[in-house]
PDB file of C-alpha atoms in Angstrom:
ATOM      1  CA  MET A  28     105.883  88.974  92.682  1.00 60.00           C
ATOM      2  CA  ILE A  29     108.967  90.332  93.011  1.00 83.00           C
ATOM      3  CA  TYR A  30     107.835  92.956  91.715  1.00 82.00           C
ATOM      4  CA  LYS A  31     105.945  93.933  94.392  1.00 87.00           C
ATOM      5  CA  GLN A  32     108.892  92.812  96.978  1.00 88.00           C
ATOM      6  CA  GLU A  33     111.641  94.987  94.973  1.00 92.00           C
ATOM      7  CA  ILE A  34     108.897  98.080  95.451  1.00 92.00           C
ATOM      8  CA  GLN A  35     108.818  97.136  99.183  1.00 90.00           C
ATOM      9  CA  ASN A  36     112.369  97.001  99.762  1.00 92.00           C
ATOM     10  CA  LYS A  37     112.833 100.525  97.602  1.00 94.00           C
ATOM     11  CA  ASN A  38     110.280 101.771  99.887  1.00 92.00           C
ATOM     12  CA  ALA A  39     112.327 100.458 102.950  1.00 92.00           C
ATOM     13  CA  GLU A  40     115.177 101.426 101.863  1.00 94.00           C
ATOM     14  CA  LYS A  41     113.365 105.025 101.631  1.00 95.00           C
ATOM     15  CA  LEU A  42     112.147 105.120 104.980  1.00 94.00           C
ATOM     16  CA  LYS A  43     115.308 104.242 106.525  1.00 94.00           C
ATOM     17  CA  ARG A  44     117.071 106.887 104.832  1.00 95.00           C
ATOM     18  CA  LYS A  45     113.962 109.555 105.687  1.00 95.00           C
ATOM     19  CA  LEU A  46     114.632 108.201 109.485  1.00 95.00           C
ATOM     20  CA  GLU A  47     118.353 108.518 109.605  1.00 95.00           C
ATOM     21  CA  SER A  48     118.621 111.870 107.786  1.00 95.00           C
ATOM     22  CA  GLU A  49     115.855 113.400 110.318  1.00 93.00           C
ATOM     23  CA  GLN A  50     117.668 111.651 112.885  1.00 95.00           C
ATOM     24  CA  VAL A  51     115.053 110.268 114.709  1.00 96.00           C
ATOM     25  CA  PRO A  52     115.186 108.424 118.086  1.00 96.00           C
ATOM     26  CA  ASP A  53     115.037 104.535 118.017  1.00 94.00           C
ATOM     27  CA  PHE A  54     111.306 104.830 120.439  1.00 93.00           C
ATOM     28  CA  ILE A  55     110.076 106.809 117.459  1.00 93.00           C
ATOM     29  CA  LYS A  56     111.665 104.122 114.960  1.00 93.00           C
ATOM     30  CA  ASP A  57     110.243 101.508 116.553  1.00 91.00           C
ATOM     31  CA  PHE A  58     106.447 102.396 115.569  1.00 87.00           C
ATOM     32  CA  PHE A  59     107.481 100.737 111.960  1.00 87.00           C
ATOM     33  CA  PHE A  60     108.304  97.697 112.947  1.00 81.00           C
ATOM     34  CA  ASN A  61     105.966  95.839 112.453  1.00 83.00           C
ATOM     35  CA  ILE A  62     104.085  97.821 109.779  1.00 87.00           C
ATOM     36  CA  ARG A  63     103.712  95.712 106.917  1.00 87.00           C
ATOM     37  CA  SER A  64     103.306  98.073 104.184  1.00 91.00           C
ATOM     38  CA  SER A  65     106.664  99.965 103.487  1.00 91.00           C
ATOM     39  CA  LEU A  66     104.181 102.704 101.511  1.00 91.00           C
ATOM     40  CA  GLY A  67     102.180 102.419 104.434  1.00 90.00           C
ATOM     41  CA  ALA A  68     105.265 103.029 106.803  1.00 91.00           C
ATOM     42  CA  LEU A  69     106.231 106.122 104.674  1.00 92.00           C
ATOM     43  CA  ASN A  70     102.873 107.670 104.383  1.00 89.00           C
ATOM     44  CA  TYR A  71     103.024 106.943 108.677  1.00 89.00           C
ATOM     45  CA  TRP A  72     106.374 109.068 109.111  1.00 93.00           C
ATOM     46  CA  VAL A  73     104.931 111.950 106.955  1.00 90.00           C
ATOM     47  CA  ALA A  74     101.646 111.797 109.542  1.00 88.00           C
ATOM     48  CA  ILE A  75     103.864 111.703 112.276  1.00 91.00           C
ATOM     49  CA  LYS A  76     106.624 114.315 111.414  1.00 94.00           C
ATOM     50  CA  ASP A  77     103.990 116.743 110.525  1.00 91.00           C
ATOM     51  CA  LEU A  78     102.411 115.970 114.065  1.00 92.00           C
ATOM     52  CA  LEU A  79     105.730 116.187 115.928  1.00 95.00           C
ATOM     53  CA  LYS A  80     106.705 119.332 113.914  1.00 94.00           C
ATOM     54  CA  TYR A  81     103.390 120.958 115.374  1.00 93.00           C
ATOM     55  CA  LEU A  82     104.351 119.533 118.759  1.00 96.00           C
ATOM     56  CA  LEU A  83     107.611 121.444 118.569  1.00 96.00           C
ATOM     57  CA  GLU A  84     106.332 124.713 116.986  1.00 95.00           C
ATOM     58  CA  ASN A  85     103.402 124.713 119.419  1.00 95.00           C
ATOM     59  CA  LYS A  86     105.919 124.467 122.715  1.00 96.00           C
ATOM     60  CA  ILE A  87     103.592 121.563 123.716  1.00 96.00           C
ATOM     61  CA  ILE A  88     106.779 119.396 123.750  1.00 96.00           C
ATOM     62  CA  ASN A  89     110.053 121.751 124.293  1.00 95.00           C
ATOM     63  CA  LYS A  90     112.003 120.591 122.311  1.00 96.00           C
ATOM     64  CA  SER A  91     113.779 122.270 119.006  1.00 95.00           C
ATOM     65  CA  CYS A  92     114.141 119.499 116.630  1.00 95.00           C
ATOM     66  CA  ILE A  93     112.857 115.796 116.114  1.00 96.00           C
ATOM     67  CA  SER A  94     116.227 114.412 116.846  1.00 95.00           C
ATOM     68  CA  GLU A  95     116.306 115.661 120.576  1.00 96.00           C
ATOM     69  CA  ILE A  96     112.530 114.354 121.603  1.00 96.00           C
ATOM     70  CA  THR A  97     112.611 111.709 123.716  1.00 95.00           C
ATOM     71  CA  SER A  98     110.265 109.279 125.423  1.00 93.00           C
ATOM     72  CA  THR A  99     109.543 111.445 128.633  1.00 94.00           C
ATOM     73  CA  ASP A 100     108.692 114.312 126.702  1.00 95.00           C
ATOM     74  CA  PHE A 101     105.144 112.973 125.656  1.00 91.00           C
ATOM     75  CA  VAL A 102     104.500 112.977 129.362  1.00 92.00           C
ATOM     76  CA  GLY A 103     102.694 116.210 128.619  1.00 91.00           C
ATOM     77  CA  VAL A 104     100.996 115.858 125.631  1.00 93.00           C
ATOM     78  CA  LYS A 105      97.253 115.079 125.923  1.00 92.00           C
ATOM     79  CA  SER A 106      94.566 114.515 123.949  1.00 89.00           C
ATOM     80  CA  VAL A 107      93.418 118.215 123.278  1.00 91.00           C
ATOM     81  CA  HIS A 108      96.560 119.013 122.132  1.00 92.00           C
ATOM     82  CA  ILE A 109      96.173 116.001 119.186  1.00 88.00           C
ATOM     83  CA  ASN A 110      92.777 117.369 118.751  1.00 85.00           C
ATOM     84  CA  ASN A 111      93.768 120.193 117.915  1.00 88.00           C
ATOM     85  CA  TYR A 112      96.617 119.640 115.822  1.00 86.00           C
ATOM     86  CA  LEU A 113      93.617 117.704 113.501  1.00 84.00           C
ATOM     87  CA  ASN A 114      91.038 120.605 113.827  1.00 83.00           C
ATOM     88  CA  SER A 115      94.405 123.135 112.427  1.00 83.00           C
ATOM     89  CA  LYS A 116      94.450 120.507 109.426  1.00 78.00           C
ATOM     90  CA  ASP A 117      90.793 120.221 108.403  1.00 70.00           C
ATOM     91  CA  LYS A 118      90.742 121.486 104.654  1.00 58.00           C
ATOM     92  CA  THR A 119      87.884 121.614 103.599  1.00 53.00           C
ATOM     93  CA  ILE A 120      85.340 124.797 104.375  1.00 53.00           C
ATOM     94  CA  SER A 121      81.689 125.192 103.402  1.00 49.00           C
ATOM     95  CA  ALA A 122      81.523 127.826 100.276  1.00 51.00           C
ATOM     96  CA  THR A 123      78.529 129.647 101.729  1.00 51.00           C
ATOM     97  CA  GLU A 124      76.657 129.698 104.106  1.00 50.00           C
ATOM     98  CA  ASP A 125      73.693 127.492 102.644  1.00 49.00           C
ATOM     99  CA  SER A 126      74.393 124.085 104.312  1.00 53.00           C
ATOM    100  CA  SER A 127      72.998 122.636 100.712  1.00 54.00           C
ATOM    101  CA  ASN A 128      75.929 123.492  98.931  1.00 52.00           C
ATOM    102  CA  PRO A 129      77.486 120.759  98.022  1.00 53.00           C
ATOM    103  CA  TYR A 130      80.708 122.771  96.859  1.00 54.00           C
ATOM    104  CA  LEU A 131      83.896 123.096  99.231  1.00 53.00           C
ATOM    105  CA  ILE A 132      86.388 125.664  99.108  1.00 53.00           C
ATOM    106  CA  ARG A 133      90.041 123.994  99.543  1.00 52.00           C
ATOM    107  CA  VAL A 134      92.229 125.853 101.895  1.00 54.00           C
ATOM    108  CA  PRO A 135      96.308 125.216 100.715  1.00 53.00           C
ATOM    109  CA  GLY A 136      98.202 123.788 103.450  1.00 58.00           C
ATOM    110  CA  MET A 137      95.504 121.564 105.146  1.00 63.00           C
ATOM    111  CA  LEU A 138      94.395 118.142 104.236  1.00 65.00           C
ATOM    112  CA  SER A 139      91.739 116.341 102.301  1.00 66.00           C
ATOM    113  CA  PRO A 140      88.554 115.024 105.059  1.00 64.00           C
ATOM    114  CA  THR A 141      90.493 111.165 103.525  1.00 67.00           C
ATOM    115  CA  THR A 142      93.813 112.266 104.480  1.00 68.00           C
ATOM    116  CA  LEU A 143      92.429 113.612 107.958  1.00 66.00           C
ATOM    117  CA  ARG A 144      90.734 110.593 108.687  1.00 70.00           C
ATOM    118  CA  THR A 145      93.762 108.280 108.245  1.00 70.00           C
ATOM    119  CA  ARG A 146      96.041 110.669 110.072  1.00 66.00           C
ATOM    120  CA  LYS A 147      93.540 109.853 113.169  1.00 67.00           C
ATOM    121  CA  ASN A 148      93.363 106.398 112.356  1.00 70.00           C
ATOM    122  CA  ILE A 149      97.119 106.230 112.850  1.00 68.00           C
ATOM    123  CA  GLY A 150      97.132 107.322 116.450  1.00 61.00           C
ATOM    124  CA  SER A 151      94.518 104.790 117.312  1.00 61.00           C
ATOM    125  CA  THR A 152      96.411 101.953 115.469  1.00 52.00           C
ATOM    126  CA  PRO A 153      98.297  99.715 118.373  1.00 48.00           C
ATOM    127  CA  LYS A 154     101.528  98.876 117.538  1.00 50.00           C
ATOM    128  CA  VAL A 155     103.580  95.712 119.109  1.00 44.00           C
ATOM    129  CA  VAL A 156     107.196  96.733 118.786  1.00 42.00           C
ATOM    130  CA  GLU A 157     108.360  93.527 120.211  1.00 45.00           C
ATOM    131  CA  LYS A 158     110.533  91.091 118.057  1.00 44.00           C
ATOM    132  CA  VAL A 159     108.915  87.632 117.889  1.00 41.00           C
ATOM    133  CA  PRO A 160     111.097  84.817 119.296  1.00 43.00           C
ATOM    134  CA  GLU A 161     112.496  82.790 116.109  1.00 47.00           C
ATOM    135  CA  LEU A 162     111.429  79.132 116.882  1.00 41.00           C
TER     136      LEU A 162
END
């Protein structure tokens, strides 16, 4: 049990360093508050960072870097933008026109179907960021 806690602590510290080095705004950091697994939180950060970069690069959020993003910047972000991001990350294409062919081609820089499904789930996971009062 001690080993597991050590790994949790190391991953939590790694996430903290990453968020600080990127100068991530507090309202984004708050998303990670109630995630039990620090490894899960690290993986969430990779996915969220990629989405934020997409939104910045495509001028959906009109800022130059993640550190400049405010919560009001998300007013203009629509589900179609998120769907376009996820569609741009679809990594597999059929090797041939024949739908019976089980082989798929991997496209560099895109995501596997499993990772893509996980990213879709991240966005739909409800998070409560308020602290529970101590008794």
